[in-house]
Amino acid sequence: MSRIVRLYRTGGPEQLQLEEATPEEPRYGEVRLKVQAIGLNNSEAQLRRGDYPLLKASFPTRIGRECSGIVEAVGPGVIDVAVGDEVSTIPTFDVQRNGIYGEWAMVPVEGLTKVPSNLNRLEAAAVWQQYLTVYGPFIEHASLHHADTVLITAAASSVGRGAIQVAKLLGCRVVATTRSPDKVRVLLEAGADRVVVSGEDLVGAVMAVSEGHGASLVFDPIAGPGILALAGAAMPGGLIVEYGQLATEPTPFPLVACMRKGLTIRGYTLWEITLNPLRREQAKCWIHDRLATGELRPVIDCVFPLDRIVEAHRYLESGRQTGKIIIDVASGARQ
Ligand SMILES: NC(=O)c1ccc[n+]([C@@H]2O[C@H](COP(=O)([O-])OP(=O)(O)OC[C@H]3O[C@@H](n4cnc5c(N)ncnc54)[C@H](OP(=O)(O)O)[C@@H]3O)[C@@H](O)[C@H]2O)c1
C-alpha cells in the first residue's frame, strides 16, 4: 500500500485526505510514477475550494498536475519511456484519475518529459506549469523586442517569477506588482526594474520605466477592477493577457482605453499549448534548452513533507510565498 491524496468534497485544506491506496496497473498509454516531489499550484487551492473558474471537480477525485517521478510501470502502447526513467509531468491530463498528489500517480505518456540533468527532484517538480504558462504569451503571442516594458502582476507567484526570468532573458524592462511591501526586495533581486505595491501609482510607474510608451505586454492572473489600471498602463497597440482570476470582484471591460489605444485583451490557458502536440513540443524544446543553460531556473519558496499537505495548502492560500511550494515525497516515502 502507498499513500495518495483524495478530495471527497470542496472545502478548506483539511479536505485533503491522505489515505492508503494500492497502486493501480497502468492502462493503455499510461505510466505509473513513483512520485518524488510535487509542485503546488494556486489553481489546486481553487479546485479544492470549488471556485476554480475552469473546472468543477466531481468527487471523489485525485488532485494535482505537477510532479517529478520515476517510472515504475508502463501500460500497453507506451514506447517513449521505460521503467526507471526520471521524468516530470506536463499538465495535459484531467486530475480525476491522473492527479499526482501522493506516492504514486498514473499519468498519460504525453504528459511526461525527461528531467534535465542539472535539476534536482524538487526543482524538476517546479518547471512546467510556470514556464508553459509564460511561454504562450511571451514567446508565441506578443512580439517583444529588446527594451520593451512588460507589466507582470502578482509577480511573486510561481508563474510571476517564471515570467520575470523570461522577460529579462528577452531583454525587456519589468514592472512587477505585489500586495505586500515585504516582497519588494525579493522581486527587485529577481530582476524587476520597478516594483509597485497595491495602492501605489501603477500607471505612473509603468510610464516612468517605459519612458512614456507604456507596457507592450501586460501579463495578469488577477483580473477584477484592477484591469482598468492595466489598460491605462498598456502602450498603444499593446497586449493584455488575462490568465487567472485571483480577484473575486467582477472584471469591467476597459472599453475607452481599448478603443483609444487599439488594445488587445486576450484570455489564455496553457492548455492551448499542452493539448496541441506541435506547439507542446516547440514549447518543451524552448524551455528545455534554457533550463540546460541555466538561463531559466525554478525558484523554490519552501518544502513540506507529504504528511503536511494540509499545512502546505494553508501556506499556499496565505499569499506569503515568493516562488514554488514543493512537497518532498521521496524524503518521507515509506519503503
Ligand atoms: N491560465 C493558465 O494556464 C494558468 C497556469 C498556471 C497558473 N495560472 C493562474 O496563475 C495564478 C498564479 O498561480 P501560481 O500557482 O503561480 O500562484 P502562487 O505561486 O500560489 O502565488 C499566488 C500569488 O498571487 C497573489 N495573489 C493571491 N491572491 C490575490 C488576489 N486576490 N489579488 C491579487 N494578488 C493575489 C499573491 O501575491 P502577492 O501577495 O505578492 O500579491 C500570491 O503570492 C493563479 O490564478 C493560477 O490559477 C493560470
Short mmCIF file of C-alpha atoms and ligand atoms in Angstrom, two decimals:
data_model
loop_
_atom_site.label_atom_id
_atom_site.label_comp_id
_atom_site.label_asym_id
_atom_site.label_seq_id
_atom_site.Cartn_x
_atom_site.Cartn_y
_atom_site.Cartn_z
CA MET A 1 0.00 0.00 0.00
CA SER A 2 1.08 3.59 -0.60
CA ARG A 3 -0.48 6.91 0.25
CA ILE A 4 -2.38 9.18 -2.12
CA VAL A 5 -4.39 12.36 -1.55
CA ARG A 6 -8.09 12.40 -2.38
CA LEU A 7 -10.81 15.01 -2.12
CA TYR A 8 -14.34 13.91 -1.19
CA ARG A 9 -15.92 17.36 -1.10
CA THR A 10 -15.00 21.01 -1.59
CA GLY A 11 -13.76 22.99 1.37
CA GLY A 12 -10.69 24.07 3.33
CA PRO A 13 -7.23 22.48 3.29
CA GLU A 14 -8.42 19.84 5.80
CA GLN A 15 -10.45 18.27 2.96
CA LEU A 16 -7.19 16.89 1.51
CA GLN A 17 -7.38 13.27 2.70
CA LEU A 18 -4.09 11.39 2.80
CA GLU A 19 -5.07 7.72 2.57
CA GLU A 20 -3.68 4.29 1.77
CA ALA A 21 -4.34 3.05 -1.78
CA THR A 22 -2.88 0.06 -3.62
CA PRO A 23 -1.07 1.26 -6.77
CA GLU A 24 -3.12 0.50 -9.89
CA GLU A 25 -1.85 -1.02 -13.10
CA PRO A 26 -1.42 1.50 -15.93
CA ARG A 27 -3.98 1.41 -18.75
CA TYR A 28 -3.20 1.83 -22.47
CA GLY A 29 -0.90 4.84 -22.97
CA GLU A 30 -0.39 5.38 -19.24
CA VAL A 31 2.64 5.21 -16.98
CA ARG A 32 2.72 4.70 -13.22
CA LEU A 33 5.11 7.02 -11.43
CA LYS A 34 6.77 6.72 -8.06
CA VAL A 35 6.31 10.37 -7.19
CA GLN A 36 9.45 12.13 -5.97
CA ALA A 37 8.23 15.69 -5.43
CA ILE A 38 5.04 17.67 -6.06
CA GLY A 39 4.77 21.31 -7.16
CA LEU A 40 1.71 23.09 -5.73
CA ASN A 41 -0.28 25.41 -7.94
CA ASN A 42 -2.79 28.04 -6.89
CA SER A 43 -5.48 26.50 -9.13
CA GLU A 44 -5.39 23.43 -6.86
CA ALA A 45 -6.48 25.53 -3.88
CA GLN A 46 -9.24 26.96 -6.10
CA LEU A 47 -10.32 23.46 -7.23
CA ARG A 48 -10.36 22.28 -3.60
CA ARG A 49 -12.45 25.29 -2.53
CA GLY A 50 -14.80 24.84 -5.50
CA ASP A 51 -14.08 28.25 -7.04
CA TYR A 52 -11.71 27.25 -9.87
CA PRO A 53 -13.28 29.01 -12.85
CA LEU A 54 -12.17 26.42 -15.42
CA LEU A 55 -13.16 23.11 -13.80
CA LYS A 56 -15.66 21.81 -11.26
CA ALA A 57 -14.50 18.60 -9.57
CA SER A 58 -16.70 15.54 -9.31
CA PHE A 59 -16.00 13.51 -6.20
CA PRO A 60 -14.09 11.59 -5.08
CA THR A 61 -11.18 12.95 -7.06
CA ARG A 62 -7.42 12.98 -7.04
CA ILE A 63 -5.72 16.36 -7.35
CA GLY A 64 -2.52 17.92 -8.70
CA ARG A 65 -0.79 18.07 -12.07
CA GLU A 66 2.86 18.82 -11.45
CA CYS A 67 5.44 16.39 -10.08
CA SER A 68 8.76 14.75 -10.64
CA GLY A 69 8.85 10.98 -10.51
CA ILE A 70 10.48 7.70 -11.51
CA VAL A 71 8.69 5.46 -14.00
CA GLU A 72 7.59 2.35 -12.09
CA ALA A 73 5.37 0.60 -14.65
CA VAL A 74 4.32 1.26 -18.25
CA GLY A 75 0.98 0.36 -19.82
CA PRO A 76 0.36 -1.14 -23.28
CA GLY A 77 1.26 1.17 -26.19
CA VAL A 78 3.91 3.14 -24.28
CA ILE A 79 7.16 3.26 -26.25
CA ASP A 80 8.75 6.61 -25.39
CA VAL A 81 9.63 6.00 -21.74
CA ALA A 82 10.90 3.00 -19.80
CA VAL A 83 10.88 1.78 -16.22
CA GLY A 84 13.49 3.70 -14.22
CA ASP A 85 13.32 6.93 -16.28
CA GLU A 86 13.31 10.17 -14.28
CA VAL A 87 10.52 12.40 -15.56
CA SER A 88 8.43 15.47 -14.82
CA THR A 89 4.74 15.84 -15.61
CA ILE A 90 3.35 18.38 -18.04
CA PRO A 91 -0.27 19.36 -17.50
CA THR A 92 -2.09 17.57 -20.33
CA PHE A 93 -4.47 15.47 -18.26
CA ASP A 94 -7.56 15.53 -16.09
CA VAL A 95 -6.94 15.15 -12.38
CA GLN A 96 -9.89 12.88 -11.57
CA ARG A 97 -7.87 9.72 -12.33
CA ASN A 98 -4.46 11.20 -13.11
CA GLY A 99 -3.97 13.65 -10.24
CA ILE A 100 -0.46 13.35 -8.86
CA TYR A 101 -0.68 14.25 -5.13
CA GLY A 102 0.58 11.08 -3.44
CA GLU A 103 3.33 8.48 -3.51
CA TRP A 104 2.17 7.08 -6.87
CA ALA A 105 0.40 8.56 -9.85
CA MET A 106 -0.97 7.32 -13.15
CA VAL A 107 -0.11 9.71 -15.97
CA PRO A 108 -0.71 9.59 -19.75
CA VAL A 109 2.63 9.31 -21.53
CA GLU A 110 2.16 12.56 -23.49
CA GLY A 111 2.14 14.33 -20.13
CA LEU A 112 5.74 13.33 -19.35
CA THR A 113 9.11 14.82 -20.16
CA LYS A 114 12.67 13.89 -19.20
CA VAL A 115 14.31 15.79 -16.34
CA PRO A 116 17.28 17.99 -17.34
CA SER A 117 20.45 16.69 -15.66
CA ASN A 118 21.13 19.98 -13.84
CA LEU A 119 17.82 19.97 -11.92
CA ASN A 120 17.26 18.10 -8.67
CA ARG A 121 13.98 16.25 -7.92
CA LEU A 122 12.48 19.27 -6.14
CA GLU A 123 13.27 21.69 -8.99
CA ALA A 124 12.01 19.12 -11.51
CA ALA A 125 8.56 19.45 -9.90
CA ALA A 126 8.59 23.24 -10.31
CA VAL A 127 9.15 23.76 -14.04
CA TRP A 128 6.30 23.09 -16.38
CA GLN A 129 3.25 24.83 -15.06
CA GLN A 130 5.06 28.13 -14.66
CA TYR A 131 7.18 28.22 -17.81
CA LEU A 132 4.47 26.84 -20.12
CA THR A 133 2.08 29.49 -18.80
CA VAL A 134 4.66 32.14 -19.60
CA TYR A 135 5.72 30.66 -22.94
CA GLY A 136 2.43 31.24 -24.79
CA PRO A 137 2.04 34.97 -24.14
CA PHE A 138 5.76 35.89 -24.12
CA ILE A 139 7.05 33.74 -26.98
CA GLU A 140 4.04 32.84 -29.14
CA HIS A 141 1.66 35.78 -28.85
CA ALA A 142 3.49 39.03 -28.08
CA SER A 143 6.18 40.39 -30.38
CA LEU A 144 8.54 41.55 -27.67
CA HIS A 145 11.68 43.49 -28.52
CA HIS A 146 14.75 44.40 -26.51
CA ALA A 147 13.96 47.23 -24.04
CA ASP A 148 10.18 46.79 -24.34
CA THR A 149 8.40 47.10 -20.99
CA VAL A 150 6.28 44.26 -19.63
CA LEU A 151 3.93 44.55 -16.67
CA ILE A 152 3.75 41.39 -14.55
CA THR A 153 1.06 41.37 -11.86
CA ALA A 154 1.10 39.01 -8.83
CA ALA A 155 4.78 38.80 -9.74
CA ALA A 156 5.77 36.87 -6.61
CA SER A 157 3.60 33.91 -7.69
CA SER A 158 5.46 30.95 -9.16
CA VAL A 159 4.21 31.91 -12.63
CA GLY A 160 5.20 35.53 -11.98
CA ARG A 161 8.74 34.52 -11.01
CA GLY A 162 9.00 32.50 -14.24
CA ALA A 163 7.68 35.47 -16.21
CA ILE A 164 10.34 37.80 -14.76
CA GLN A 165 13.06 35.34 -15.83
CA VAL A 166 11.69 35.05 -19.38
CA ALA A 167 11.19 38.82 -19.71
CA LYS A 168 14.79 39.53 -18.63
CA LEU A 169 16.04 36.82 -20.97
CA LEU A 170 14.33 38.71 -23.82
CA GLY A 171 15.96 41.97 -22.73
CA CYS A 172 12.72 43.58 -21.54
CA ARG A 173 12.17 46.03 -18.71
CA VAL A 174 9.92 44.66 -16.00
CA VAL A 175 7.38 46.35 -13.78
CA ALA A 176 6.21 43.86 -11.13
CA THR A 177 3.26 44.16 -8.76
CA THR A 178 2.55 42.71 -5.33
CA ARG A 179 0.12 43.38 -2.49
CA SER A 180 2.91 43.03 0.04
CA PRO A 181 5.66 45.61 0.78
CA ASP A 182 7.66 42.70 2.28
CA LYS A 183 8.13 41.24 -1.21
CA VAL A 184 9.61 44.32 -2.88
CA ARG A 185 13.23 43.44 -2.21
CA VAL A 186 12.89 39.84 -3.42
CA LEU A 187 11.25 40.99 -6.66
CA LEU A 188 13.97 43.60 -7.30
CA GLU A 189 16.61 40.92 -6.68
CA ALA A 190 14.72 38.65 -9.11
CA GLY A 191 15.27 41.25 -11.84
CA ALA A 192 12.27 43.58 -11.73
CA ASP A 193 13.21 47.15 -12.70
CA ARG A 194 10.40 48.55 -10.59
CA VAL A 195 8.04 47.00 -8.04
CA VAL A 196 4.63 48.54 -7.44
CA VAL A 197 2.78 47.70 -4.22
CA SER A 198 -1.05 47.76 -4.28
CA GLY A 199 -2.26 51.33 -3.74
CA GLU A 200 0.75 52.95 -5.46
CA ASP A 201 0.52 54.70 -8.85
CA LEU A 202 0.83 51.77 -11.28
CA VAL A 203 0.28 53.74 -14.49
CA GLY A 204 2.85 56.35 -13.43
CA ALA A 205 5.42 53.65 -12.62
CA VAL A 206 4.96 51.90 -15.97
CA MET A 207 5.18 55.22 -17.85
CA ALA A 208 8.38 56.12 -15.97
CA VAL A 209 10.08 52.78 -16.68
CA SER A 210 8.95 52.73 -20.33
CA GLU A 211 9.90 56.39 -20.97
CA GLY A 212 6.25 57.24 -21.59
CA HIS A 213 5.47 54.44 -24.05
CA GLY A 214 3.55 52.05 -21.77
CA ALA A 215 3.76 48.28 -21.44
CA SER A 216 3.91 46.20 -24.63
CA LEU A 217 2.63 43.18 -22.73
CA VAL A 218 0.57 43.02 -19.54
CA PHE A 219 0.57 39.54 -18.00
CA ASP A 220 -2.21 39.34 -15.42
CA PRO A 221 -3.68 36.49 -13.32
CA ILE A 222 -5.73 38.78 -11.05
CA ALA A 223 -8.44 40.41 -13.28
CA GLY A 224 -11.22 42.26 -11.38
CA PRO A 225 -11.43 46.09 -11.26
CA GLY A 226 -7.62 46.38 -11.48
CA ILE A 227 -7.90 45.77 -15.22
CA LEU A 228 -8.75 49.47 -15.69
CA ALA A 229 -5.28 50.49 -14.47
CA LEU A 230 -3.69 47.75 -16.58
CA ALA A 231 -5.35 49.21 -19.68
CA GLY A 232 -4.07 52.65 -18.61
CA ALA A 233 -0.54 51.26 -18.34
CA ALA A 234 -0.56 49.43 -21.70
CA MET A 235 1.05 51.08 -24.72
CA PRO A 236 -0.97 51.84 -27.89
CA GLY A 237 -1.42 48.51 -29.71
CA GLY A 238 -0.39 46.64 -26.55
CA LEU A 239 -1.50 43.18 -25.48
CA ILE A 240 -3.15 42.38 -22.14
CA VAL A 241 -3.19 38.66 -21.33
CA GLU A 242 -5.68 37.52 -18.69
CA TYR A 243 -4.66 34.09 -17.44
CA GLY A 244 -6.27 33.78 -13.99
CA GLN A 245 -9.00 35.05 -11.71
CA LEU A 246 -7.44 35.72 -8.32
CA ALA A 247 -9.76 38.70 -7.74
CA THR A 248 -13.23 37.83 -6.52
CA GLU A 249 -14.89 41.02 -7.87
CA PRO A 250 -16.31 41.25 -11.43
CA THR A 251 -13.95 42.41 -14.19
CA PRO A 252 -15.12 45.57 -16.01
CA PHE A 253 -14.24 45.92 -19.69
CA PRO A 254 -11.90 48.92 -20.22
CA LEU A 255 -13.74 50.00 -23.35
CA VAL A 256 -12.48 53.55 -23.80
CA ALA A 257 -8.77 52.75 -23.27
CA CYS A 258 -9.22 49.73 -25.52
CA MET A 259 -10.70 51.84 -28.33
CA ARG A 260 -8.32 54.78 -27.94
CA LYS A 261 -5.18 52.67 -27.84
CA GLY A 262 -6.24 49.76 -30.04
CA LEU A 263 -5.52 47.31 -27.23
CA THR A 264 -5.93 43.56 -27.48
CA ILE A 265 -7.22 41.80 -24.37
CA ARG A 266 -6.74 38.07 -24.67
CA GLY A 267 -7.64 35.16 -22.39
CA TYR A 268 -5.11 32.38 -22.11
CA THR A 269 -4.52 28.97 -20.56
CA LEU A 270 -1.52 26.73 -21.03
CA TRP A 271 -3.91 24.07 -22.36
CA GLU A 272 -3.69 25.89 -25.72
CA ILE A 273 -0.15 24.61 -25.88
CA THR A 274 -0.17 21.37 -23.92
CA LEU A 275 -3.09 19.84 -25.86
CA ASN A 276 -1.54 20.71 -29.24
CA PRO A 277 1.27 18.19 -29.94
CA LEU A 278 3.26 20.51 -32.25
CA ARG A 279 3.06 23.58 -30.00
CA ARG A 280 3.75 21.42 -26.94
CA GLU A 281 6.95 20.04 -28.49
CA GLN A 282 8.13 23.52 -29.56
CA ALA A 283 7.48 24.89 -26.07
CA LYS A 284 9.17 21.93 -24.38
CA CYS A 285 12.30 22.37 -26.57
CA TRP A 286 12.48 26.12 -25.92
CA ILE A 287 12.18 25.61 -22.15
CA HIS A 288 14.47 22.55 -22.01
CA ASP A 289 17.22 24.44 -23.88
CA ARG A 290 17.11 27.34 -21.43
CA LEU A 291 16.94 25.10 -18.37
CA ALA A 292 20.05 23.30 -19.64
CA THR A 293 21.99 26.56 -19.92
CA GLY A 294 20.74 27.80 -16.55
CA GLU A 295 19.03 30.83 -18.13
CA LEU A 296 15.80 29.54 -16.57
CA ARG A 297 15.82 28.11 -13.05
CA PRO A 298 12.69 27.49 -10.99
CA VAL A 299 12.57 29.34 -7.67
CA ILE A 300 11.51 27.25 -4.69
CA ASP A 301 9.96 29.10 -1.76
CA CYS A 302 9.71 26.21 0.73
CA VAL A 303 9.40 22.44 1.05
CA PHE A 304 6.91 20.35 3.07
CA PRO A 305 6.73 16.56 3.55
CA LEU A 306 3.65 14.76 2.15
CA ASP A 307 2.10 14.22 5.58
CA ARG A 308 1.92 18.02 5.98
CA ILE A 309 -0.06 18.54 2.75
CA VAL A 310 -2.86 20.30 4.66
CA GLU A 311 -0.40 22.79 6.16
CA ALA A 312 1.21 23.27 2.73
CA HIS A 313 -2.19 24.23 1.26
CA ARG A 314 -2.77 26.66 4.14
CA TYR A 315 0.53 28.29 3.25
CA LEU A 316 -0.40 28.30 -0.47
CA GLU A 317 -3.53 30.29 0.40
CA SER A 318 -1.69 32.66 2.75
CA GLY A 319 -0.15 34.53 -0.20
CA ARG A 320 3.19 34.75 1.66
CA GLN A 321 5.10 32.69 -0.90
CA THR A 322 7.59 34.17 -3.37
CA GLY A 323 8.10 31.10 -5.52
CA LYS A 324 7.07 27.47 -5.75
CA ILE A 325 5.82 25.45 -2.78
CA ILE A 326 7.09 21.88 -3.02
CA ILE A 327 6.08 18.63 -1.35
CA ASP A 328 9.13 16.40 -0.99
CA VAL A 329 7.57 12.95 -1.28
CA ALA A 330 10.76 10.91 -1.67
CA SER A 331 12.29 12.02 1.63
CA GLY A 332 9.30 10.83 3.64
CA ALA A 333 8.18 7.88 1.50
CA ARG A 334 7.60 4.51 3.15
CA GLN A 335 9.51 1.64 1.55
N1 LIG B 1 -4.04 30.13 -17.38
C1 LIG B 1 -3.17 29.19 -17.06
O1 LIG B 1 -2.85 28.31 -17.86
C2 LIG B 1 -2.55 29.22 -15.71
C3 LIG B 1 -1.48 28.37 -15.39
C4 LIG B 1 -0.90 28.46 -14.13
C5 LIG B 1 -1.41 29.36 -13.20
N2 LIG B 1 -2.47 30.13 -13.55
C6 LIG B 1 -3.01 31.11 -12.60
O2 LIG B 1 -1.97 31.95 -12.21
C7 LIG B 1 -2.20 32.42 -10.90
C8 LIG B 1 -0.96 32.22 -10.08
O3 LIG B 1 -0.76 30.82 -9.89
P1 LIG B 1 0.53 30.34 -9.07
O4 LIG B 1 0.34 28.89 -8.82
O5 LIG B 1 1.76 30.80 -9.75
O6 LIG B 1 0.31 31.18 -7.72
P2 LIG B 1 1.12 31.18 -6.36
O7 LIG B 1 2.52 30.81 -6.59
O8 LIG B 1 0.34 30.42 -5.36
O9 LIG B 1 1.09 32.74 -5.98
C9 LIG B 1 -0.11 33.43 -5.80
C10 LIG B 1 0.22 34.91 -5.53
O10 LIG B 1 -0.82 35.70 -6.12
C11 LIG B 1 -1.02 36.85 -5.33
N3 LIG B 1 -2.45 36.88 -5.01
C12 LIG B 1 -3.19 35.96 -4.41
N4 LIG B 1 -4.48 36.36 -4.32
C13 LIG B 1 -4.53 37.56 -4.88
C14 LIG B 1 -5.57 38.48 -5.09
N5 LIG B 1 -6.83 38.25 -4.69
N6 LIG B 1 -5.28 39.64 -5.70
C15 LIG B 1 -4.02 39.87 -6.09
N7 LIG B 1 -3.00 39.04 -5.92
C16 LIG B 1 -3.25 37.87 -5.32
C17 LIG B 1 -0.20 36.71 -4.07
O11 LIG B 1 0.95 37.53 -4.22
P3 LIG B 1 1.06 38.99 -3.50
O12 LIG B 1 0.56 38.81 -2.11
O13 LIG B 1 2.51 39.26 -3.64
O14 LIG B 1 0.22 39.91 -4.29
C18 LIG B 1 0.23 35.27 -4.07
O15 LIG B 1 1.50 35.06 -3.52
C19 LIG B 1 -3.44 31.65 -10.40
O16 LIG B 1 -4.57 32.47 -10.62
C20 LIG B 1 -3.50 30.46 -11.32
O17 LIG B 1 -4.80 29.95 -11.46
C21 LIG B 1 -3.04 30.09 -14.77
#
